[in-house]
Every structure is written in C-alpha cells, then in structure tokens.
mmCIF file of C-alpha atoms in Angstrom:
data_model
loop_
_atom_site.group_PDB
_atom_site.id
_atom_site.type_symbol
_atom_site.label_atom_id
_atom_site.label_comp_id
_atom_site.label_asym_id
_atom_site.label_seq_id
_atom_site.Cartn_x
_atom_site.Cartn_y
_atom_site.Cartn_z
ATOM 1 C CA MET A 1 1.856 -51.299 -12.833
ATOM 2 C CA ASN A 2 2.833 -47.389 -14.400
ATOM 3 C CA ASP A 3 2.047 -49.048 -18.074
ATOM 4 C CA ARG A 4 -1.398 -49.980 -17.272
ATOM 5 C CA LEU A 5 -2.634 -47.211 -15.771
ATOM 6 C CA ILE A 6 -1.549 -45.145 -18.794
ATOM 7 C CA SER A 7 -3.600 -47.311 -20.789
ATOM 8 C CA ILE A 8 -6.310 -47.073 -18.463
ATOM 9 C CA LEU A 9 -6.155 -43.193 -18.968
ATOM 10 C CA ASN A 10 -5.276 -43.235 -22.529
ATOM 11 C CA HIS A 11 -7.903 -44.758 -23.746
ATOM 12 C CA ASN A 12 -10.419 -42.939 -21.103
ATOM 13 C CA LYS A 13 -9.063 -40.090 -21.439
ATOM 14 C CA ALA A 14 -12.346 -38.152 -23.297
ATOM 15 C CA GLN A 15 -14.726 -39.956 -20.624
ATOM 16 C CA ILE A 16 -12.590 -38.363 -17.608
ATOM 17 C CA ALA A 17 -12.135 -34.865 -19.171
ATOM 18 C CA ASP A 18 -16.126 -34.745 -19.809
ATOM 19 C CA GLU A 19 -16.149 -35.702 -16.123
ATOM 20 C CA LEU A 20 -14.445 -33.069 -15.080
ATOM 21 C CA LEU A 21 -16.136 -30.775 -17.185
ATOM 22 C CA ALA A 22 -19.565 -31.501 -15.260
ATOM 23 C CA SER A 23 -18.400 -31.097 -11.987
ATOM 24 C CA PRO A 24 -17.877 -27.644 -10.765
ATOM 25 C CA ALA A 25 -13.705 -27.639 -9.652
ATOM 26 C CA GLY A 26 -13.937 -28.146 -13.585
ATOM 27 C CA GLN A 27 -15.269 -25.352 -14.152
ATOM 28 C CA THR A 28 -13.379 -23.371 -12.301
ATOM 29 C CA VAL A 29 -10.461 -22.983 -14.898
ATOM 30 C CA GLN A 30 -10.565 -20.346 -17.088
ATOM 31 C CA ALA A 31 -11.575 -20.248 -20.114
ATOM 32 C CA TYR A 32 -13.754 -18.671 -22.661
ATOM 33 C CA SER A 33 -16.165 -21.341 -23.609
ATOM 34 C CA ASP A 34 -16.875 -25.330 -21.944
ATOM 35 C CA ALA A 35 -15.278 -26.058 -25.621
ATOM 36 C CA GLU A 36 -11.788 -24.242 -24.060
ATOM 37 C CA ARG A 37 -12.031 -25.720 -21.078
ATOM 38 C CA ARG A 38 -12.377 -28.837 -21.845
ATOM 39 C CA ALA A 39 -9.595 -28.986 -23.733
ATOM 40 C CA THR A 40 -7.683 -27.267 -20.569
ATOM 41 C CA LEU A 41 -8.683 -30.941 -19.082
ATOM 42 C CA LEU A 42 -6.882 -32.644 -21.728
ATOM 43 C CA ALA A 43 -4.026 -31.136 -21.456
ATOM 44 C CA GLY A 44 -4.140 -31.176 -18.548
ATOM 45 C CA LEU A 45 -4.678 -35.148 -18.292
ATOM 46 C CA ASP A 46 -2.303 -35.563 -20.850
ATOM 47 C CA ALA A 47 0.276 -33.724 -18.384
ATOM 48 C CA LEU A 48 -0.216 -35.939 -16.143
ATOM 49 C CA LEU A 49 0.007 -38.909 -18.543
ATOM 50 C CA GLY A 50 3.517 -37.327 -18.949
ATOM 51 C CA LEU A 51 3.936 -37.580 -15.272
ATOM 52 C CA LEU A 52 3.448 -41.249 -14.953
ATOM 53 C CA GLN A 53 6.468 -41.374 -18.393
ATOM 54 C CA GLN A 54 8.819 -39.021 -16.820
ATOM 55 C CA PRO A 55 12.550 -40.020 -15.267
ATOM 56 C CA GLN A 56 12.356 -39.976 -11.354
ATOM 57 C CA GLN A 57 15.633 -37.111 -11.672
ATOM 58 C CA THR A 58 13.523 -34.851 -14.071
ATOM 59 C CA PHE A 59 9.954 -35.737 -11.704
ATOM 60 C CA SER A 60 10.092 -33.621 -8.865
ATOM 61 C CA GLN A 61 10.541 -30.431 -11.548
ATOM 62 C CA THR A 62 8.426 -31.590 -13.605
ATOM 63 C CA LEU A 63 6.216 -31.174 -11.199
ATOM 64 C CA GLN A 64 7.090 -28.123 -9.137
ATOM 65 C CA GLU A 65 6.564 -26.623 -12.979
ATOM 66 C CA LEU A 66 2.969 -27.526 -13.359
ATOM 67 C CA ALA A 67 2.186 -26.166 -9.983
ATOM 68 C CA LEU A 68 3.330 -23.152 -11.079
ATOM 69 C CA SER A 69 1.503 -23.242 -14.634
ATOM 70 C CA GLN A 70 -1.921 -23.684 -12.871
ATOM 71 C CA MET A 71 -1.427 -20.480 -10.120
ATOM 72 C CA ARG A 72 0.222 -18.852 -13.651
ATOM 73 C CA ALA A 73 -2.885 -19.427 -14.955
ATOM 74 C CA GLY A 74 -5.284 -18.354 -11.407
ATOM 75 C CA LEU A 75 -6.457 -21.278 -10.453
ATOM 76 C CA SER A 76 -5.695 -21.120 -5.964
ATOM 77 C CA ARG A 77 -4.311 -23.412 -3.734
ATOM 78 C CA ASP A 78 -8.293 -24.824 -3.052
ATOM 79 C CA ASP A 79 -9.481 -24.660 -6.271
ATOM 80 C CA ALA A 80 -6.024 -26.686 -7.539
ATOM 81 C CA LEU A 81 -6.831 -29.297 -5.286
ATOM 82 C CA ALA A 82 -10.786 -29.443 -6.563
ATOM 83 C CA LEU A 83 -9.761 -30.106 -9.077
ATOM 84 C CA LEU A 84 -6.848 -32.898 -8.225
ATOM 85 C CA GLY A 85 -10.136 -33.931 -5.989
ATOM 86 C CA ALA A 86 -12.606 -34.267 -9.228
ATOM 87 C CA GLN A 87 -9.622 -35.960 -11.219
ATOM 88 C CA ARG A 88 -8.681 -38.840 -8.980
ATOM 89 C CA ALA A 89 -12.981 -39.526 -8.361
ATOM 90 C CA ALA A 90 -13.360 -39.473 -12.756
ATOM 91 C CA ILE A 91 -10.110 -41.369 -13.099
ATOM 92 C CA TYR A 92 -11.084 -44.498 -9.869
ATOM 93 C CA HIS A 93 -14.602 -44.653 -11.795
ATOM 94 C CA ALA A 94 -12.106 -45.448 -15.290
ATOM 95 C CA LEU A 95 -10.291 -48.304 -13.255
ATOM 96 C CA GLU A 96 -13.661 -49.363 -11.818
ATOM 97 C CA GLN A 97 -15.227 -49.446 -15.408
ATOM 98 C CA ALA A 98 -11.753 -51.490 -16.720
ATOM 99 C CA ASP A 99 -12.598 -54.274 -14.105
ATOM 100 C CA LEU A 100 -9.047 -55.507 -13.708
ATOM 101 C CA PRO A 101 -8.455 -58.343 -11.268
ATOM 102 C CA ALA A 102 -8.359 -56.982 -8.086
ATOM 103 C CA PRO A 103 -4.938 -57.629 -7.113
ATOM 104 C CA GLU A 104 -3.511 -55.294 -10.420
ATOM 105 C CA ALA A 105 -7.092 -52.890 -9.782
ATOM 106 C CA LEU A 106 -5.311 -52.666 -6.093
ATOM 107 C CA ALA A 107 -1.933 -52.067 -7.151
ATOM 108 C CA THR A 108 -2.187 -49.643 -10.271
ATOM 109 C CA GLY A 109 -4.977 -47.580 -7.546
ATOM 110 C CA ARG A 110 -1.684 -47.793 -5.310
ATOM 111 C CA VAL A 111 -0.009 -45.768 -8.341
ATOM 112 C CA PHE A 112 -2.177 -43.130 -8.900
ATOM 113 C CA GLU A 113 -2.916 -42.501 -5.275
ATOM 114 C CA ASP A 114 1.256 -41.976 -4.959
ATOM 115 C CA LEU A 115 1.155 -39.726 -8.014
ATOM 116 C CA ALA A 116 -1.640 -37.832 -6.511
ATOM 117 C CA HIS A 117 0.019 -37.403 -3.272
ATOM 118 C CA GLN A 118 2.958 -35.630 -4.580
ATOM 119 C CA ILE A 119 0.704 -33.180 -7.173
ATOM 120 C CA ALA A 120 -0.743 -31.949 -4.053
ATOM 121 C CA ARG A 121 2.503 -31.642 -1.554
ATOM 122 C CA VAL A 122 3.587 -29.759 -4.560
ATOM 123 C CA THR A 123 0.663 -27.869 -5.312
ATOM 124 C CA ILE A 124 0.173 -26.865 -1.586
ATOM 125 C CA ASP A 125 4.155 -26.184 -0.889
ATOM 126 C CA THR A 126 4.322 -23.830 -4.614
ATOM 127 C CA HIS A 127 1.326 -22.139 -2.985
ATOM 128 C CA HIS A 128 3.111 -21.588 0.328
ATOM 129 C CA ARG A 129 6.448 -20.110 -1.519
ATOM 130 C CA ASP A 130 4.797 -17.706 -3.392
ATOM 131 C CA LEU A 131 2.354 -16.059 -0.206
ATOM 132 C CA VAL A 132 6.243 -16.382 2.067
ATOM 133 C CA ASP A 133 7.290 -14.401 -1.576
ATOM 134 C CA SER A 134 4.853 -12.167 -1.482
ATOM 135 C CA LEU A 135 4.403 -11.293 2.277
ATOM 136 C CA GLN A 136 8.115 -10.417 2.203
ATOM 137 C CA ALA A 137 7.569 -8.468 -0.751
ATOM 138 C CA ALA A 138 5.092 -6.764 0.880
ATOM 139 C CA SER A 139 6.931 -6.080 3.969
ATOM 140 C CA ALA A 140 9.919 -4.148 2.033
ATOM 141 C CA ASN A 141 7.642 -2.687 0.580
ATOM 142 C CA GLN A 142 5.636 -1.320 3.416
ATOM 143 C CA ALA A 143 9.024 -0.728 5.720
ATOM 144 C CA GLN A 144 10.431 1.929 2.624
ATOM 145 C CA LEU A 145 7.093 3.935 2.728
ATOM 146 C CA ARG A 146 7.415 4.590 6.360
ATOM 147 C CA GLU A 147 11.524 5.039 5.852
ATOM 148 C CA ALA A 148 9.761 7.379 3.055
ATOM 149 C CA ILE A 149 6.981 8.843 5.514
ATOM 150 C CA GLN A 150 9.262 9.198 8.413
ATOM 151 C CA GLU A 151 11.934 11.424 6.054
ATOM 152 C CA LEU A 152 8.840 13.401 5.181
ATOM 153 C CA SER A 153 7.261 13.763 8.163
ATOM 154 C CA THR A 154 10.534 15.338 9.961
ATOM 155 C CA PRO A 155 12.451 17.624 7.284
ATOM 156 C CA ILE A 156 15.580 19.097 8.362
ATOM 157 C CA ILE A 157 16.143 22.619 6.899
ATOM 158 C CA PRO A 158 19.347 24.083 7.061
ATOM 159 C CA VAL A 159 18.451 27.681 6.608
ATOM 160 C CA TYR A 160 22.150 29.672 7.566
ATOM 161 C CA ASN A 161 25.415 28.235 8.440
ATOM 162 C CA GLY A 162 24.897 26.128 11.788
ATOM 163 C CA VAL A 163 20.963 27.472 11.885
ATOM 164 C CA LEU A 164 18.267 24.324 11.065
ATOM 165 C CA VAL A 165 14.331 24.460 10.935
ATOM 166 C CA VAL A 166 12.284 21.361 12.107
ATOM 167 C CA PRO A 167 8.925 21.973 11.530
ATOM 168 C CA LEU A 168 6.597 19.745 13.335
ATOM 169 C CA VAL A 169 2.426 18.625 12.013
ATOM 170 C CA GLY A 170 0.755 16.190 12.996
ATOM 171 C CA ARG A 171 1.082 13.898 15.805
ATOM 172 C CA VAL A 172 3.852 13.418 17.671
ATOM 173 C CA ASP A 173 4.126 9.737 19.318
ATOM 174 C CA SER A 174 7.021 7.840 20.351
ATOM 175 C CA MET A 175 8.157 6.403 17.735
ATOM 176 C CA ARG A 176 7.601 9.823 15.649
ATOM 177 C CA ALA A 177 10.078 11.325 18.462
ATOM 178 C CA GLN A 178 12.946 8.304 18.661
ATOM 179 C CA THR A 179 12.718 9.133 14.673
ATOM 180 C CA LEU A 180 12.749 13.269 15.549
ATOM 181 C CA THR A 181 15.872 12.556 17.614
ATOM 182 C CA GLU A 182 17.951 10.478 15.835
ATOM 183 C CA THR A 183 17.136 12.177 12.388
ATOM 184 C CA MET A 184 18.280 15.820 14.205
ATOM 185 C CA LEU A 185 20.990 14.867 16.759
ATOM 186 C CA GLU A 186 22.688 13.226 12.239
ATOM 187 C CA ALA A 187 22.116 16.571 11.220
ATOM 188 C CA ILE A 188 23.248 18.962 13.846
ATOM 189 C CA SER A 189 26.427 16.986 14.076
ATOM 190 C CA ARG A 190 26.294 16.664 9.670
ATOM 191 C CA GLU A 191 26.094 20.731 9.979
ATOM 192 C CA GLN A 192 27.643 21.483 12.827
ATOM 193 C CA ALA A 193 24.605 23.537 13.903
ATOM 194 C CA GLU A 194 25.000 25.761 17.292
ATOM 195 C CA ILE A 195 20.570 26.544 16.709
ATOM 196 C CA VAL A 196 18.304 24.268 15.644
ATOM 197 C CA LEU A 197 14.790 26.387 16.029
ATOM 198 C CA LEU A 198 12.054 23.456 16.430
ATOM 199 C CA ASP A 199 8.816 24.584 14.936
ATOM 200 C CA ILE A 200 5.843 22.945 16.644
ATOM 201 C CA THR A 201 2.981 25.171 14.826
ATOM 202 C CA GLY A 202 1.314 22.000 13.035
ATOM 203 C CA VAL A 203 1.384 19.869 15.789
ATOM 204 C CA ALA A 204 -2.538 19.950 16.872
ATOM 205 C CA VAL A 205 -1.838 18.246 20.821
ATOM 206 C CA VAL A 206 0.792 18.949 23.296
ATOM 207 C CA ASP A 207 0.303 16.899 26.194
ATOM 208 C CA THR A 208 2.697 15.368 28.827
ATOM 209 C CA GLY A 209 4.650 13.157 26.456
ATOM 210 C CA VAL A 210 4.820 14.965 23.724
ATOM 211 C CA ALA A 211 6.628 18.264 26.446
ATOM 212 C CA ASN A 212 8.430 14.882 27.576
ATOM 213 C CA HIS A 213 9.465 14.246 24.299
ATOM 214 C CA LEU A 214 10.505 17.446 23.049
ATOM 215 C CA MET A 215 12.470 18.058 26.525
ATOM 216 C CA GLN A 216 14.844 15.097 26.234
ATOM 217 C CA THR A 217 15.117 16.110 22.132
ATOM 218 C CA ALA A 218 16.462 19.419 23.680
ATOM 219 C CA ARG A 219 18.950 17.624 26.223
ATOM 220 C CA ALA A 220 20.102 15.661 23.864
ATOM 221 C CA ALA A 221 20.970 17.900 21.078
ATOM 222 C CA ALA A 222 22.403 19.754 23.895
ATOM 223 C CA LEU A 223 25.287 16.971 24.495
ATOM 224 C CA LEU A 224 26.182 18.221 20.893
ATOM 225 C CA GLY A 225 26.624 21.516 21.787
ATOM 226 C CA SER A 226 23.364 22.839 19.930
ATOM 227 C CA GLN A 227 20.976 24.720 21.540
ATOM 228 C CA VAL A 228 17.192 23.272 21.029
ATOM 229 C CA VAL A 229 15.057 26.741 20.648
ATOM 230 C CA LEU A 230 10.619 25.928 20.723
ATOM 231 C CA VAL A 231 9.149 28.406 18.371
ATOM 232 C CA GLY A 232 5.215 28.071 17.432
ATOM 233 C CA ILE A 233 3.519 27.937 20.846
ATOM 234 C CA SER A 234 0.476 29.274 20.839
ATOM 235 C CA ALA A 235 -2.054 30.701 23.661
ATOM 236 C CA GLU A 236 -3.935 27.648 24.332
ATOM 237 C CA VAL A 237 -0.724 25.493 23.639
ATOM 238 C CA ALA A 238 1.203 27.523 26.309
ATOM 239 C CA GLN A 239 -1.860 27.715 29.085
ATOM 240 C CA THR A 240 -2.334 23.384 28.716
ATOM 241 C CA LEU A 241 1.452 23.592 29.102
ATOM 242 C CA VAL A 242 0.978 25.013 32.305
ATOM 243 C CA GLN A 243 -2.647 23.532 33.431
ATOM 244 C CA LEU A 244 -0.048 20.082 33.193
ATOM 245 C CA GLY A 245 2.268 21.748 35.086
ATOM 246 C CA LEU A 246 4.952 21.275 32.917
ATOM 247 C CA ASP A 247 8.222 22.830 33.272
ATOM 248 C CA LEU A 248 10.172 23.721 29.825
ATOM 249 C CA GLY A 249 12.407 26.207 31.858
ATOM 250 C CA GLN A 250 15.445 25.024 30.744
ATOM 251 C CA LEU A 251 13.866 26.113 26.592
ATOM 252 C CA VAL A 252 13.752 29.194 24.912
ATOM 253 C CA THR A 253 10.989 29.151 23.630
ATOM 254 C CA LEU A 254 9.004 32.460 21.008
ATOM 255 C CA SER A 255 5.956 32.241 19.815
ATOM 256 C CA ASN A 256 6.504 31.922 15.917
ATOM 257 C CA LEU A 257 9.076 31.169 13.497
ATOM 258 C CA GLN A 258 9.830 34.948 12.611
ATOM 259 C CA SER A 259 10.991 35.105 16.412
ATOM 260 C CA GLY A 260 12.800 32.162 16.316
ATOM 261 C CA LEU A 261 14.662 33.768 13.131
ATOM 262 C CA GLU A 262 15.874 36.881 14.573
ATOM 263 C CA TYR A 263 16.425 35.022 18.602
ATOM 264 C CA ALA A 264 19.605 32.534 16.063
ATOM 265 C CA LEU A 265 20.596 35.533 13.736
ATOM 266 C CA ALA A 266 21.089 37.747 16.839
ATOM 267 C CA ARG A 267 23.474 34.894 18.513
ATOM 268 C CA TYR A 268 25.541 35.882 15.276
ATOM 269 C CA GLY A 269 25.661 39.505 15.575
ATOM 270 C CA LEU A 270 23.271 40.017 12.598
ATOM 271 C CA ALA A 271 19.697 41.452 12.039
ATOM 272 C CA ILE A 272 17.280 41.175 9.439
ATOM 273 C CA THR A 273 16.291 44.857 8.163
ATOM 274 C CA ALA A 274 14.158 46.480 6.039
ATOM 275 C CA ALA A 275 16.045 47.554 2.202
ATOM 276 C CA ALA A 276 16.878 51.108 1.885
#
C-alpha cells in the first residue's frame, strides 16, 4: 500500500501544504514569510515521501536525522508532535477525497498510521535524549562550579616554612566545614605544616555549630602533628562563645592575624622587628 499512499501524497502535496500552513501547528514553523513557511512544509512532505520509499535497514536512522533536523530548526517536542498531528489530519483529508474502496482505504490508512506512530516515537525519544544530555552537561558544569567555589572559599596560604594561614569569610555550614577540614589536612600533609593560623575575622556568625566544626578541625590537625591557632576573635564573638558556654580551652586563641604570625614565628625562635 506504500505505492498508493505515495501516489496520493504526490498528487495532493500542494493542497496538504496549504492546509498545514493554515493550521496553528503550521504557523509554529520558523520562517520570515508564509511563502518560506509553505516551502518548509512542502520539504517536510517530501521527507515523508522519502521515508515511505526508504529501505528498511536505513529507515530508523533517517527518522532520527529528521527529528534532529526539526530540533535544530528550533521546533520543540510539543510543536513537532502538533505539526505531525496537523499533517495527519490533512493527509487523511486527502485520503478521503481519493475515494478509495473501503479495503484499500483501510490498508492505506494503516500504512500511514504506522508511519506516523514511528515518527512520533522517534521524535519523543530524540528530544528526551537531548534533554538528558543537557541535564547531564548542566550537572557537570554545576559540579565544576561548586568545586571552584569551594577552592576559593577555603584558600590555604603558606606564609613561612611550616606555617599556614587559612582565612575564612562568610557563613560556615556543615558542608563547608567538611571541605575546610579535608582541604586543610591535605595542605598540612603536603606542606609538613606545624602551625595553622585559622583566621575567622571574616566569619560574621560564630554559633555552637561553627565552634564545634572548628574544634573538630583542630583535633583532626593535631592527629597530623599540627597545632591550630584560632585568630580574628572579636569582642562580640568572644562574648557569644561565653554565652553559649563553649570551652575553647584546647585552642590557642588570639585577637588578630598579626598576633597569630608573631606567635607562630616565636615558636621557631623568630620575631618581627623594625628595620634599623
């Protein structure tokens, strides 16, 4: 029945294109004018005719290429399916006008219905794969962005042999605290650091959770033979820690980074003095 359907489509191609152009679905085809849009719709009908004459071994690949070409042309999945529905209605109209005997009309309709079903399935699958690929790419980009942000949010600065400075700025939540601990322990091991100056000057809020994270980080560093010195504690933060009843007695705490550097250098028998 392919030959009969091909003959009817060829004979009524102009009429089918006009019906498509007049439909809402046909107007979704991107073009500068109705004449250009009609030419695109005619090209789509030619592609449909080509599918009916396509060898079975290349049929699926051609269907996928057609679906991809529609997608590249800016046709969304829903618009592509709506256009297929409008094509279906216009072609059935042409089949009715052909006035075929009932058995032949039924057989020809089944051929076209099978083709339309396969086009719809491949269209949906192609758009679904594209969506999955886009989501995976977006997820990979987000992972890279998170990694970059984490690296920037926890800088490790060597200031002297065996001395590291870790400035913290902003909010410290459980995820960031875990990243801080992992990054700092790696740096301690890599630099063979004996003292880490953990500067919390830029941390606006120090609550029970933040303090516990800092204590855990200090204990983990001690296991590697490194001492954590907490610097940048303001009067407000000190008062908050007292009110919370937190004991930071195991940590050396200093008011600012300068004091921390002086403390660290003193451990090495060094000091910062004014030039003569």
